[in-house]
Amino acid sequence: MSTMKAVVLRDWNDLTVAEVPRPEPGPGEILVQVTACGLCGTDLKMVQGKFQERGWPPSLPFVMGHEWGGTVAEIGPGVTRTDLAVGDRVVGENHIGCRACSNCRTGRYNLCIQAGKTEFKLYGHTAPGALAEYAARPEVMLHKVSDAISDAAGALVNQGSLTVHAMRRVALQPGSTAAVFGPGLLGLMSTAVAKAMGAAKVIVVGRGSRLGLATDMGADHVVDYEASDPVEAVRELTGGLGVDNVFECAGNPAVVDQALGVVRRGGKVALLGLTGGKATPISPDKLTLDEIDLLGVRSSPNAYPIMIKLMETGAVDVGPLLTHIYPMEGASEAFAALESREAIRPIVQP
Ligand SMILES: [Zn+2]
Ligand SMILES: [Zn+2]
């Protein structure tokens, strides 16, 4: 059996680079040589054992990684796609749903009713991830990308696609206004994608050096919540009206109240960040009397092709975000840069 190098979680908080069996592409699968894999907060929590209850990972040792791209290395038996050949560059989704339940059949495969069942594969969470030299995936999960998207940039398509889904959830209109809370990767991508889709004014609320990056990614205004009251500041920047859409990307329950404070009457609030199970009080009357739509946003159903186009055409330039790139041996260092918040998105290039 041939082997490959992979970043293996041996025990909680114990990562190592090891030789593991190289996956063989099964029926309908394509083997991809991984060229880049981003690390996110979910990966970090998995390393720390904080998602054990969810079965992420189901057992140890485990190979993580779900924000990734690579080059087609081998086409498995029975693959029907004719648009992919060995050597093509691709990015990969991590699940496709069961393709049979009512949600999957209406395109909402991010909400597959079978998800969570033991046989359901969520790659990088319940099935082997892409923090390795190779990954085998069902053909339908892969999307071809052109050379206009670098290997490292390809690792950002996953989170970018989630923000495309968020724009669809709020039905973002050209000329509209938006506030983005939390300039992490999701917030910065939301900023760039909202601008690319025609938002006239995007205001980013956060603190520190990430606000400079928000400007680089297209923010029209930034608000430092340590220097001024964010609700007042956003209201002031919109002539007292509030914004059409709010994107909560901080994953902070206290921010939900601020989001409701800055949205205009009849506006929409999209929640992209996870709070880790924390609760927050919400005024139902505010939602009712101002007809505020409060929308959850999960994953990126049918959004990869849009994000790829936005990046290939230059409508979204992720260049400013590609600041921390590591070889596979530097994976522990990459996780440390994520934990210290030094890096927005560390990327490992096997
Ligand atoms: Zn992630
Ligand atoms: Zn399904």
PDB file of N, CA and C and ligand atoms in Angstrom, residues 97-101 104 112-114, ligand 2:
ATOM      1  N   GLY A  97     -24.783  16.213   1.028  1.00  0.00           N
ATOM      2  CA  GLY A  97     -26.092  15.749   1.458  1.00  0.00           C
ATOM      3  C   GLY A  97     -26.373  14.366   0.906  1.00  0.00           C
ATOM      4  N   CYS A  98     -27.563  13.843   1.223  1.00  0.00           N
ATOM      5  CA  CYS A  98     -27.915  12.490   0.791  1.00  0.00           C
ATOM      6  C   CYS A  98     -28.461  12.501  -0.635  1.00  0.00           C
ATOM      7  N   ARG A  99     -28.813  13.685  -1.116  1.00  0.00           N
ATOM      8  CA  ARG A  99     -29.358  13.902  -2.465  1.00  0.00           C
ATOM      9  C   ARG A  99     -30.744  13.278  -2.655  1.00  0.00           C
ATOM     10  N   ALA A 100     -31.358  12.834  -1.563  1.00  0.00           N
ATOM     11  CA  ALA A 100     -32.666  12.177  -1.678  1.00  0.00           C
ATOM     12  C   ALA A 100     -33.727  12.811  -0.780  1.00  0.00           C
ATOM     13  N   CYS A 101     -33.332  13.430   0.345  1.00  0.00           N
ATOM     14  CA  CYS A 101     -34.339  13.971   1.266  1.00  0.00           C
ATOM     15  C   CYS A 101     -34.956  15.241   0.674  1.00  0.00           C
ATOM     16  N   CYS A 104     -32.455  18.215   0.383  1.00  0.00           N
ATOM     17  CA  CYS A 104     -31.464  18.026  -0.682  1.00  0.00           C
ATOM     18  C   CYS A 104     -32.109  18.225  -2.050  1.00  0.00           C
ATOM     19  N   CYS A 112     -29.360  18.902   4.967  1.00  0.00           N
ATOM     20  CA  CYS A 112     -29.760  17.517   4.708  1.00  0.00           C
ATOM     21  C   CYS A 112     -30.313  16.872   5.974  1.00  0.00           C
ATOM     22  N   ILE A 113     -31.449  16.229   5.819  1.00  0.00           N
ATOM     23  CA  ILE A 113     -32.121  15.621   6.974  1.00  0.00           C
ATOM     24  C   ILE A 113     -31.331  14.410   7.487  1.00  0.00           C
ATOM     25  N   GLN A 114     -30.499  13.835   6.627  1.00  0.00           N
ATOM     26  CA  GLN A 114     -29.685  12.682   7.032  1.00  0.00           C
ATOM     27  C   GLN A 114     -28.396  13.094   7.753  1.00  0.00           C
TER      28      GLN A 114
HETATM   29 ZN    ZN B   2     -30.501  14.977   2.250  1.00  0.00          ZN
END
